[in-house]
PDB file of C-alpha atoms in Angstrom:
ATOM      1  CA  MET X   1     106.778  11.461 110.486  1.00 44.00           C
ATOM      2  CA  ASN X   2     109.508  13.907 109.562  1.00 51.00           C
ATOM      3  CA  GLU X   3     112.689  12.223 108.331  1.00 59.00           C
ATOM      4  CA  GLY X   4     114.831  15.292 109.062  1.00 67.00           C
ATOM      5  CA  LEU X   5     115.172  14.747 112.799  1.00 89.00           C
ATOM      6  CA  LEU X   6     117.348  17.174 114.707  1.00 96.00           C
ATOM      7  CA  ALA X   7     120.774  15.929 115.746  1.00 95.00           C
ATOM      8  CA  GLY X   8     121.395  14.695 119.267  1.00 95.00           C
ATOM      9  CA  ALA X   9     123.700  17.671 119.827  1.00 95.00           C
ATOM     10  CA  THR X  10     120.700  20.011 119.631  1.00 97.00           C
ATOM     11  CA  HIS X  11     120.249  21.805 122.942  1.00 98.00           C
ATOM     12  CA  LEU X  12     118.493  24.775 124.509  1.00 98.00           C
ATOM     13  CA  GLY X  13     120.155  28.161 124.847  1.00 98.00           C
ATOM     14  CA  PRO X  14     119.105  31.265 126.786  1.00 98.00           C
ATOM     15  CA  VAL X  15     115.475  31.638 127.793  1.00 98.00           C
ATOM     16  CA  HIS X  16     114.073  35.179 127.729  1.00 98.00           C
ATOM     17  CA  LEU X  17     111.334  36.031 130.235  1.00 98.00           C
ATOM     18  CA  ARG X  18     109.111  39.050 130.839  1.00 98.00           C
ATOM     19  CA  VAL X  19     109.088  40.394 134.399  1.00 98.00           C
ATOM     20  CA  VAL X  20     107.340  43.284 136.113  1.00 98.00           C
ATOM     21  CA  ASN X  21     110.471  44.420 137.925  1.00 97.00           C
ATOM     22  CA  ILE X  22     114.039  43.161 137.597  1.00 97.00           C
ATOM     23  CA  ALA X  23     115.051  44.296 141.082  1.00 97.00           C
ATOM     24  CA  ALA X  24     112.253  42.222 142.590  1.00 97.00           C
ATOM     25  CA  ALA X  25     113.188  39.200 140.487  1.00 98.00           C
ATOM     26  CA  LEU X  26     116.900  39.127 141.318  1.00 97.00           C
ATOM     27  CA  PRO X  27     116.566  37.738 144.872  1.00 97.00           C
ATOM     28  CA  VAL X  28     114.964  34.658 143.325  1.00 98.00           C
ATOM     29  CA  TRP X  29     117.083  34.158 140.214  1.00 98.00           C
ATOM     30  CA  ARG X  30     120.425  35.251 141.685  1.00 98.00           C
ATOM     31  CA  ASP X  31     120.248  34.486 145.413  1.00 98.00           C
ATOM     32  CA  ALA X  32     117.915  31.465 145.626  1.00 98.00           C
ATOM     33  CA  VAL X  33     118.387  29.803 142.232  1.00 98.00           C
ATOM     34  CA  GLY X  34     122.072  30.711 142.229  1.00 98.00           C
ATOM     35  CA  LEU X  35     122.666  32.346 138.847  1.00 98.00           C
ATOM     36  CA  ALA X  36     125.339  35.025 138.479  1.00 98.00           C
ATOM     37  CA  LEU X  37     124.302  38.444 137.234  1.00 98.00           C
ATOM     38  CA  LEU X  38     126.180  38.866 133.942  1.00 98.00           C
ATOM     39  CA  GLY X  39     124.916  42.308 133.003  1.00 95.00           C
ATOM     40  CA  GLU X  40     122.044  44.683 133.651  1.00 92.00           C
ATOM     41  CA  ASP X  41     120.599  47.919 132.331  1.00 91.00           C
ATOM     42  CA  ASP X  42     117.290  49.695 132.879  1.00 84.00           C
ATOM     43  CA  ALA X  43     115.254  47.082 131.024  1.00 95.00           C
ATOM     44  CA  VAL X  44     117.245  43.839 130.637  1.00 98.00           C
ATOM     45  CA  ALA X  45     119.293  41.608 132.947  1.00 98.00           C
ATOM     46  CA  GLY X  46     121.275  38.560 131.881  1.00 98.00           C
ATOM     47  CA  LEU X  47     121.994  35.764 134.358  1.00 98.00           C
ATOM     48  CA  GLY X  48     123.993  32.603 133.938  1.00 98.00           C
ATOM     49  CA  VAL X  49     126.966  30.487 134.921  1.00 98.00           C
ATOM     50  CA  ASP X  50     130.653  30.868 134.065  1.00 97.00           C
ATOM     51  CA  GLY X  51     129.910  33.857 131.810  1.00 96.00           C
ATOM     52  CA  LYS X  52     127.290  31.897 129.822  1.00 97.00           C
ATOM     53  CA  ALA X  53     123.775  33.353 129.753  1.00 97.00           C
ATOM     54  CA  LEU X  54     120.963  30.995 130.739  1.00 98.00           C
ATOM     55  CA  ILE X  55     118.162  33.429 131.623  1.00 98.00           C
ATOM     56  CA  VAL X  56     117.492  36.931 130.268  1.00 98.00           C
ATOM     57  CA  LEU X  57     114.927  39.037 132.128  1.00 98.00           C
ATOM     58  CA  HIS X  58     113.031  41.759 130.257  1.00 98.00           C
ATOM     59  CA  GLU X  59     111.388  44.360 132.466  1.00 98.00           C
ATOM     60  CA  GLY X  60     108.120  45.939 131.414  1.00 96.00           C
ATOM     61  CA  ALA X  61     105.409  43.385 132.149  1.00 98.00           C
ATOM     62  CA  GLN X  62     102.362  44.989 133.708  1.00 98.00           C
ATOM     63  CA  PHE X  63     100.851  41.925 135.355  1.00 97.00           C
ATOM     64  CA  VAL X  64     101.932  38.739 137.052  1.00 98.00           C
ATOM     65  CA  LEU X  65     101.390  35.677 134.831  1.00 98.00           C
ATOM     66  CA  PRO X  66      98.261  33.946 136.223  1.00 97.00           C
ATOM     67  CA  GLN X  67      98.784  30.428 137.574  1.00 93.00           C
ATOM     68  CA  LYS X  68      96.526  28.756 135.023  1.00 95.00           C
ATOM     69  CA  ALA X  69      97.356  30.889 131.994  1.00 97.00           C
ATOM     70  CA  ARG X  70      98.473  29.416 128.701  1.00 98.00           C
ATOM     71  CA  ASP X  71     102.159  30.332 128.489  1.00 98.00           C
ATOM     72  CA  LEU X  72     105.200  29.297 130.471  1.00 98.00           C
ATOM     73  CA  PHE X  73     104.752  26.537 133.064  1.00 98.00           C
ATOM     74  CA  HIS X  74     108.432  26.493 133.974  1.00 98.00           C
ATOM     75  CA  VAL X  75     111.937  26.702 132.610  1.00 98.00           C
ATOM     76  CA  ALA X  76     114.228  23.967 133.928  1.00 98.00           C
ATOM     77  CA  ILE X  77     117.839  24.508 134.905  1.00 98.00           C
ATOM     78  CA  HIS X  78     119.606  21.169 135.237  1.00 98.00           C
ATOM     79  CA  VAL X  79     122.572  20.346 137.446  1.00 98.00           C
ATOM     80  CA  VAL X  80     124.828  17.335 136.982  1.00 98.00           C
ATOM     81  CA  THR X  81     125.297  16.118 140.573  1.00 98.00           C
ATOM     82  CA  ARG X  82     122.850  15.487 143.412  1.00 97.00           C
ATOM     83  CA  ARG X  83     125.050  17.565 145.693  1.00 97.00           C
ATOM     84  CA  ASP X  84     124.481  20.558 143.386  1.00 98.00           C
ATOM     85  CA  LEU X  85     120.732  20.031 143.809  1.00 98.00           C
ATOM     86  CA  ALA X  86     121.223  19.820 147.583  1.00 98.00           C
ATOM     87  CA  HIS X  87     122.974  23.202 147.577  1.00 98.00           C
ATOM     88  CA  ALA X  88     120.015  24.610 145.599  1.00 98.00           C
ATOM     89  CA  ALA X  89     117.596  23.155 148.154  1.00 98.00           C
ATOM     90  CA  ALA X  90     119.576  24.779 150.955  1.00 98.00           C
ATOM     91  CA  ARG X  91     119.454  28.156 149.191  1.00 98.00           C
ATOM     92  CA  LEU X  92     115.712  27.854 148.674  1.00 98.00           C
ATOM     93  CA  LYS X  93     115.165  26.866 152.299  1.00 97.00           C
ATOM     94  CA  ALA X  94     117.226  29.828 153.526  1.00 96.00           C
ATOM     95  CA  SER X  95     115.425  32.248 151.189  1.00 97.00           C
ATOM     96  CA  GLY X  96     112.051  31.834 152.877  1.00 96.00           C
ATOM     97  CA  LEU X  97     110.431  31.476 149.448  1.00 97.00           C
ATOM     98  CA  ARG X  98     107.589  29.039 148.956  1.00 97.00           C
ATOM     99  CA  TYR X  99     108.896  26.070 146.980  1.00 98.00           C
ATOM    100  CA  SER X 100     108.038  22.427 146.336  1.00 98.00           C
ATOM    101  CA  ALA X 101     109.988  19.261 145.600  1.00 98.00           C
ATOM    102  CA  GLN X 102     109.083  16.165 143.588  1.00 97.00           C
ATOM    103  CA  ASP X 103     110.653  12.818 142.816  1.00 97.00           C
ATOM    104  CA  HIS X 104     109.895  11.991 139.167  1.00 95.00           C
ATOM    105  CA  LEU X 105     111.983   8.781 139.344  1.00 94.00           C
ATOM    106  CA  ILE X 106     113.803   9.849 136.162  1.00 94.00           C
ATOM    107  CA  SER X 107     114.743  13.083 137.945  1.00 96.00           C
ATOM    108  CA  GLU X 108     114.606  14.911 141.253  1.00 98.00           C
ATOM    109  CA  SER X 109     113.254  18.454 141.072  1.00 98.00           C
ATOM    110  CA  LEU X 110     112.762  21.627 143.079  1.00 98.00           C
ATOM    111  CA  TYR X 111     110.143  24.186 142.023  1.00 98.00           C
ATOM    112  CA  VAL X 112     109.811  27.892 142.745  1.00 98.00           C
ATOM    113  CA  SER X 113     108.419  30.936 140.928  1.00 98.00           C
ATOM    114  CA  ASP X 114     109.694  34.479 140.527  1.00 98.00           C
ATOM    115  CA  PRO X 115     107.481  37.437 141.548  1.00 98.00           C
ATOM    116  CA  SER X 116     106.163  37.755 137.970  1.00 98.00           C
ATOM    117  CA  GLY X 117     104.777  34.208 137.949  1.00 98.00           C
ATOM    118  CA  ASN X 118     107.551  32.620 135.885  1.00 98.00           C
ATOM    119  CA  GLY X 119     107.948  29.018 137.004  1.00 98.00           C
ATOM    120  CA  ILE X 120     111.437  27.649 137.674  1.00 98.00           C
ATOM    121  CA  GLU X 121     112.546  24.045 138.027  1.00 98.00           C
ATOM    122  CA  LEU X 122     115.946  22.999 139.360  1.00 98.00           C
ATOM    123  CA  CYS X 123     116.505  19.454 138.183  1.00 98.00           C
ATOM    124  CA  PHE X 124     118.934  16.564 138.655  1.00 98.00           C
ATOM    125  CA  ASP X 125     118.484  13.769 136.105  1.00 97.00           C
ATOM    126  CA  THR X 126     118.375  10.176 137.413  1.00 96.00           C
ATOM    127  CA  PRO X 127     117.494   8.054 134.350  1.00 94.00           C
ATOM    128  CA  GLU X 128     119.386   5.074 135.762  1.00 95.00           C
ATOM    129  CA  ARG X 129     116.556   4.553 138.303  1.00 93.00           C
ATOM    130  CA  LEU X 130     113.984   3.851 135.541  1.00 93.00           C
ATOM    131  CA  ALA X 131     113.546   0.328 134.204  1.00 93.00           C
ATOM    132  CA  SER X 132     110.489   0.911 131.995  1.00 92.00           C
ATOM    133  CA  ARG X 133     107.552   3.174 131.318  1.00 84.00           C
ATOM    134  CA  VAL X 134     104.139   1.533 130.998  1.00 83.00           C
ATOM    135  CA  GLU X 135     101.025   3.176 129.578  1.00 75.00           C
ATOM    136  CA  THR X 136      97.809   1.382 130.496  1.00 72.00           C
ATOM    137  CA  ALA X 137      94.839   0.909 128.180  1.00 70.00           C
ATOM    138  CA  ASP X 138      93.123   3.941 129.710  1.00 69.00           C
ATOM    139  CA  GLY X 139      96.187   6.098 128.988  1.00 65.00           C
ATOM    140  CA  ARG X 140      97.627   6.315 132.482  1.00 71.00           C
ATOM    141  CA  VAL X 141     101.398   6.229 132.762  1.00 75.00           C
ATOM    142  CA  SER X 142     103.269   4.181 135.338  1.00 84.00           C
ATOM    143  CA  LEU X 143     107.031   4.280 135.824  1.00 90.00           C
ATOM    144  CA  ILE X 144     108.713   1.052 136.881  1.00 93.00           C
ATOM    145  CA  ALA X 145     111.900   1.432 138.900  1.00 94.00           C
ATOM    146  CA  THR X 146     114.874  -0.898 138.627  1.00 95.00           C
ATOM    147  CA  ASP X 147     113.771  -2.563 141.881  1.00 94.00           C
ATOM    148  CA  GLY X 148     110.388  -3.393 140.303  1.00 92.00           C
ATOM    149  CA  SER X 149     108.338  -0.837 142.219  1.00 93.00           C
ATOM    150  CA  ALA X 150     105.755   1.287 140.387  1.00 90.00           C
ATOM    151  CA  HIS X 151     105.801   5.081 140.553  1.00 91.00           C
ATOM    152  CA  SER X 152     103.508   7.830 139.341  1.00 88.00           C
ATOM    153  CA  GLY X 153     106.477  10.134 138.773  1.00 88.00           C
ATOM    154  CA  LEU X 154     104.797  12.684 141.035  1.00 88.00           C
ATOM    155  CA  GLU X 155     105.911  11.489 144.467  1.00 94.00           C
ATOM    156  CA  PRO X 156     107.213  14.115 146.916  1.00 96.00           C
ATOM    157  CA  LEU X 157     110.977  14.423 147.176  1.00 97.00           C
ATOM    158  CA  ASP X 158     112.488  13.958 150.625  1.00 97.00           C
ATOM    159  CA  VAL X 159     114.218  17.329 150.964  1.00 97.00           C
ATOM    160  CA  GLY X 160     115.610  16.445 154.385  1.00 96.00           C
ATOM    161  CA  ALA X 161     117.423  13.434 152.929  1.00 96.00           C
ATOM    162  CA  LEU X 162     118.647  15.573 150.043  1.00 97.00           C
ATOM    163  CA  LEU X 163     120.077  18.173 152.411  1.00 96.00           C
ATOM    164  CA  ARG X 164     121.957  15.465 154.289  1.00 95.00           C
ATOM    165  CA  ASP X 165     124.106  15.104 151.176  1.00 93.00           C
ATOM    166  CA  LEU X 166     125.775  18.359 152.268  1.00 95.00           C
ATOM    167  CA  GLY X 167     127.086  16.858 155.499  1.00 91.00           C
ATOM    168  CA  ASN X 168     127.570  18.894 158.651  1.00 87.00           C
ATOM    169  CA  SER X 169     129.877  21.674 157.445  1.00 84.00           C
ATOM    170  CA  GLY X 170     127.058  24.208 157.103  1.00 86.00           C
ATOM    171  CA  HIS X 171     128.601  25.491 153.874  1.00 93.00           C
ATOM    172  CA  VAL X 172     126.172  26.269 151.056  1.00 96.00           C
ATOM    173  CA  GLU X 173     127.421  27.209 147.602  1.00 97.00           C
ATOM    174  CA  PRO X 174     125.949  30.599 146.648  1.00 98.00           C
ATOM    175  CA  ARG X 175     126.042  29.900 142.897  1.00 98.00           C
ATOM    176  CA  LEU X 176     125.107  27.136 140.511  1.00 98.00           C
ATOM    177  CA  PRO X 177     128.105  25.286 139.072  1.00 98.00           C
ATOM    178  CA  ALA X 178     129.619  26.196 135.706  1.00 98.00           C
ATOM    179  CA  ASN X 179     128.136  23.090 134.067  1.00 98.00           C
ATOM    180  CA  ALA X 180     124.495  23.908 134.894  1.00 98.00           C
ATOM    181  CA  PHE X 181     122.380  24.207 131.742  1.00 98.00           C
ATOM    182  CA  ILE X 182     118.866  24.791 130.413  1.00 98.00           C
ATOM    183  CA  GLY X 183     117.577  21.232 130.139  1.00 98.00           C
ATOM    184  CA  HIS X 184     113.971  21.729 129.116  1.00 98.00           C
ATOM    185  CA  ILE X 185     111.134  24.205 128.831  1.00 98.00           C
ATOM    186  CA  HIS X 186     107.538  23.410 129.709  1.00 98.00           C
ATOM    187  CA  MET X 187     104.408  25.297 128.635  1.00 98.00           C
ATOM    188  CA  ARG X 188     100.705  25.121 129.425  1.00 98.00           C
ATOM    189  CA  ALA X 189      98.881  24.369 126.194  1.00 98.00           C
ATOM    190  CA  ARG X 190      95.455  24.398 124.605  1.00 97.00           C
ATOM    191  CA  SER X 191      96.095  21.900 121.803  1.00 97.00           C
ATOM    192  CA  PRO X 192      99.187  19.815 122.516  1.00 97.00           C
ATOM    193  CA  GLU X 193      98.578  17.579 119.509  1.00 97.00           C
ATOM    194  CA  THR X 194      98.799  20.600 117.205  1.00 98.00           C
ATOM    195  CA  LEU X 195     101.955  21.749 118.948  1.00 98.00           C
ATOM    196  CA  MET X 196     103.526  18.295 118.652  1.00 98.00           C
ATOM    197  CA  THR X 197     102.863  18.275 114.919  1.00 97.00           C
ATOM    198  CA  PHE X 198     104.758  21.553 114.649  1.00 98.00           C
ATOM    199  CA  TYR X 199     107.696  20.591 116.863  1.00 98.00           C
ATOM    200  CA  VAL X 200     108.055  17.072 115.438  1.00 97.00           C
ATOM    201  CA  ASP X 201     107.021  17.241 111.776  1.00 96.00           C
ATOM    202  CA  VAL X 202     108.197  20.782 111.051  1.00 97.00           C
ATOM    203  CA  LEU X 203     111.075  21.529 113.420  1.00 98.00           C
ATOM    204  CA  GLY X 204     112.352  17.960 113.650  1.00 97.00           C
ATOM    205  CA  PHE X 205     112.203  17.025 117.347  1.00 98.00           C
ATOM    206  CA  ARG X 206     111.586  13.407 118.321  1.00 97.00           C
ATOM    207  CA  PRO X 207     108.253  12.601 120.014  1.00 96.00           C
ATOM    208  CA  HIS X 208     108.406  11.181 123.527  1.00 93.00           C
ATOM    209  CA  ILE X 209     105.372  11.109 125.860  1.00 90.00           C
ATOM    210  CA  GLN X 210     102.003  11.765 124.213  1.00 91.00           C
ATOM    211  CA  SER X 211      99.280  11.133 126.773  1.00 88.00           C
ATOM    212  CA  ARG X 212      96.082  13.161 126.905  1.00 89.00           C
ATOM    213  CA  SER X 213      94.830  11.223 129.937  1.00 86.00           C
ATOM    214  CA  PHE X 214      98.056  11.972 131.829  1.00 86.00           C
ATOM    215  CA  GLY X 215      97.955  15.469 130.366  1.00 92.00           C
ATOM    216  CA  LEU X 216     101.560  15.632 129.191  1.00 94.00           C
ATOM    217  CA  PHE X 217     103.151  15.775 125.764  1.00 96.00           C
ATOM    218  CA  ASP X 218     106.861  16.251 125.116  1.00 97.00           C
ATOM    219  CA  CYS X 219     109.592  15.932 122.533  1.00 97.00           C
ATOM    220  CA  GLY X 220     113.354  16.248 122.268  1.00 97.00           C
ATOM    221  CA  THR X 221     116.327  14.445 120.759  1.00 97.00           C
ATOM    222  CA  ASP X 222     117.779  10.964 121.036  1.00 95.00           C
ATOM    223  CA  ARG X 223     120.116  12.280 123.763  1.00 95.00           C
ATOM    224  CA  ARG X 224     117.536  14.357 125.663  1.00 96.00           C
ATOM    225  CA  PRO X 225     113.988  13.158 124.950  1.00 95.00           C
ATOM    226  CA  HIS X 226     112.331  15.623 127.353  1.00 96.00           C
ATOM    227  CA  MET X 227     113.338  19.013 125.966  1.00 98.00           C
ATOM    228  CA  VAL X 228     110.114  20.836 125.003  1.00 98.00           C
ATOM    229  CA  ALA X 229     106.972  19.887 126.930  1.00 98.00           C
ATOM    230  CA  PHE X 230     103.304  20.843 127.080  1.00 98.00           C
ATOM    231  CA  ASN X 231     100.681  20.068 129.689  1.00 97.00           C
ATOM    232  CA  ILE X 232      96.897  20.348 129.792  1.00 97.00           C
ATOM    233  CA  TRP X 233      96.573  19.945 133.547  1.00 96.00           C
ATOM    234  CA  ALA X 234      94.545  23.162 133.884  1.00 96.00           C
ATOM    235  CA  ARG X 235      91.935  21.619 131.547  1.00 94.00           C
ATOM    236  CA  ASP X 236      88.818  23.813 131.357  1.00 95.00           C
ATOM    237  CA  GLU X 237      90.330  26.376 133.729  1.00 97.00           C
ATOM    238  CA  LEU X 238      93.066  27.322 131.245  1.00 98.00           C
ATOM    239  CA  ARG X 239      92.898  30.977 130.247  1.00 97.00           C
ATOM    240  CA  GLU X 240      94.798  33.225 127.877  1.00 97.00           C
ATOM    241  CA  PRO X 241      97.318  35.427 129.715  1.00 97.00           C
ATOM    242  CA  PRO X 242      96.266  39.086 129.850  1.00 96.00           C
ATOM    243  CA  PRO X 243      98.163  41.419 127.518  1.00 96.00           C
ATOM    244  CA  GLY X 244     101.259  42.699 129.275  1.00 97.00           C
ATOM    245  CA  ALA X 245     101.617  39.705 131.596  1.00 98.00           C
ATOM    246  CA  GLY X 246     104.897  38.132 132.622  1.00 98.00           C
ATOM    247  CA  GLY X 247     105.882  34.895 130.970  1.00 98.00           C
ATOM    248  CA  LEU X 248     107.879  33.592 128.058  1.00 98.00           C
ATOM    249  CA  GLU X 249     109.369  36.166 125.701  1.00 98.00           C
ATOM    250  CA  ARG X 250     111.214  33.520 123.682  1.00 98.00           C
ATOM    251  CA  PHE X 251     113.466  30.506 124.074  1.00 98.00           C
ATOM    252  CA  THR X 252     116.528  29.476 122.100  1.00 98.00           C
ATOM    253  CA  VAL X 253     117.229  26.220 120.280  1.00 98.00           C
ATOM    254  CA  VAL X 254     120.881  25.667 119.331  1.00 98.00           C
ATOM    255  CA  LEU X 255     121.300  23.414 116.286  1.00 97.00           C
ATOM    256  CA  ALA X 256     124.293  21.342 115.212  1.00 92.00           C
ATOM    257  CA  GLY X 257     125.166  23.353 112.103  1.00 93.00           C
ATOM    258  CA  ALA X 258     124.178  25.629 109.231  1.00 94.00           C
ATOM    259  CA  ASP X 259     122.851  22.744 107.115  1.00 94.00           C
ATOM    260  CA  GLU X 260     120.411  21.800 109.837  1.00 95.00           C
ATOM    261  CA  LEU X 261     119.286  25.415 110.211  1.00 96.00           C
ATOM    262  CA  ALA X 262     118.701  25.611 106.451  1.00 95.00           C
ATOM    263  CA  ALA X 263     116.719  22.355 106.559  1.00 95.00           C
ATOM    264  CA  VAL X 264     114.479  23.722 109.315  1.00 97.00           C
ATOM    265  CA  ALA X 265     113.937  26.909 107.297  1.00 97.00           C
ATOM    266  CA  GLY X 266     112.924  24.766 104.320  1.00 96.00           C
ATOM    267  CA  ARG X 267     110.403  22.798 106.359  1.00 97.00           C
ATOM    268  CA  LEU X 268     108.946  25.993 107.843  1.00 97.00           C
ATOM    269  CA  GLY X 269     108.515  27.366 104.340  1.00 97.00           C
ATOM    270  CA  GLN X 270     106.851  24.186 103.113  1.00 97.00           C
ATOM    271  CA  ALA X 271     104.475  24.259 106.085  1.00 97.00           C
ATOM    272  CA  GLY X 272     103.602  27.911 105.466  1.00 98.00           C
ATOM    273  CA  VAL X 273     104.902  29.009 108.880  1.00 98.00           C
ATOM    274  CA  PRO X 274     106.140  32.637 108.894  1.00 98.00           C
ATOM    275  CA  PHE X 275     109.756  33.045 109.985  1.00 98.00           C
ATOM    276  CA  ALA X 276     112.552  35.576 109.819  1.00 98.00           C
ATOM    277  CA  GLU X 277     116.240  34.948 109.134  1.00 95.00           C
ATOM    278  CA  ALA X 278     118.994  37.310 110.240  1.00 92.00           C
ATOM    279  CA  GLY X 279     122.642  36.873 111.129  1.00 88.00           C
ATOM    280  CA  GLY X 280     122.575  33.091 111.122  1.00 90.00           C
ATOM    281  CA  THR X 281     119.427  32.891 113.234  1.00 96.00           C
ATOM    282  CA  LEU X 282     115.862  31.885 112.486  1.00 97.00           C
ATOM    283  CA  ALA X 283     112.931  33.321 114.464  1.00 98.00           C
ATOM    284  CA  CYS X 284     109.418  31.883 114.444  1.00 98.00           C
ATOM    285  CA  ALA X 285     106.468  31.104 116.689  1.00 98.00           C
ATOM    286  CA  ASP X 286     104.650  27.844 117.337  1.00 98.00           C
ATOM    287  CA  PRO X 287     100.882  27.476 116.707  1.00 98.00           C
ATOM    288  CA  GLU X 288     100.041  28.851 120.177  1.00 98.00           C
ATOM    289  CA  GLY X 289     102.309  31.874 119.884  1.00 97.00           C
ATOM    290  CA  ASN X 290     105.299  30.681 121.910  1.00 98.00           C
ATOM    291  CA  ARG X 291     108.280  32.332 120.253  1.00 98.00           C
ATOM    292  CA  LEU X 292     111.596  30.634 119.632  1.00 98.00           C
ATOM    293  CA  LEU X 293     114.927  31.581 118.114  1.00 98.00           C
ATOM    294  CA  MET X 294     116.920  28.884 116.347  1.00 98.00           C
ATOM    295  CA  MET X 295     120.636  29.291 115.766  1.00 97.00           C
ATOM    296  CA  THR X 296     123.811  27.302 115.329  1.00 95.00           C
ATOM    297  CA  ALA X 297     126.445  26.786 117.994  1.00 87.00           C
ATOM    298  CA  GLY X 298     128.792  29.766 118.130  1.00 80.00           C
ATOM    299  CA  THR X 299     126.305  32.233 116.610  1.00 75.00           C
TER     300      THR X 299
END
């Protein structure tokens, strides 16, 4: 196990995605999700909150990312109050888009995709509802709530009850609040064990869930254990995305300081992983080709 674990202050920065057409994507990202358009040209559009970029769309993809392709499963934008999630649910309902909702016990989540197949999760964390996590001998995971009840973590979320949090005013906030943030990123994977070795032993994330029977592997920090995740739920149906498909261009990891960035560079070098350094940033790819950019806060 790597001794050089990343600091708890480590967090995710902007996520860059490939799309077929920015104009077609904006009704989802801006109007339904609720991000503000920060800037746009012929090929790139930045969206975020309070002037801070969360999502950057790159036009030029030729194909929609197939549903069971190895690549992005979803990028998760987290909100800090349940009422914020209720406003998001109201926007999704009004949009006419197909969406789903799940109660993971440790969080409540809404799911939608943009026209290029990029999955989006809107998430409100509820860790106080979890008493313990139990993994059975056959590898199945059961979540035990504080009231003693057992949960799979995949129960449907009662959207009607969520919307009642908005009261009877009829007002729906058109934008996500300024404190919304990228909480985690989730990919479909071929070899999650290999990926975990890279993210934990080389980059320095802390391991969290590692369950092949459940089909989920993830890692993060002591403050946010679920930050980078991989699933194998497609199993034998998993396929490589066609060249030119939508999906993940790269995601950003913001480190605590220059010493930590230098330590990561040293571990990449020792592991023989190619990387590039420029302007206080470090660019590399994981063993399955998912690209990431590591930088320090303020870079």
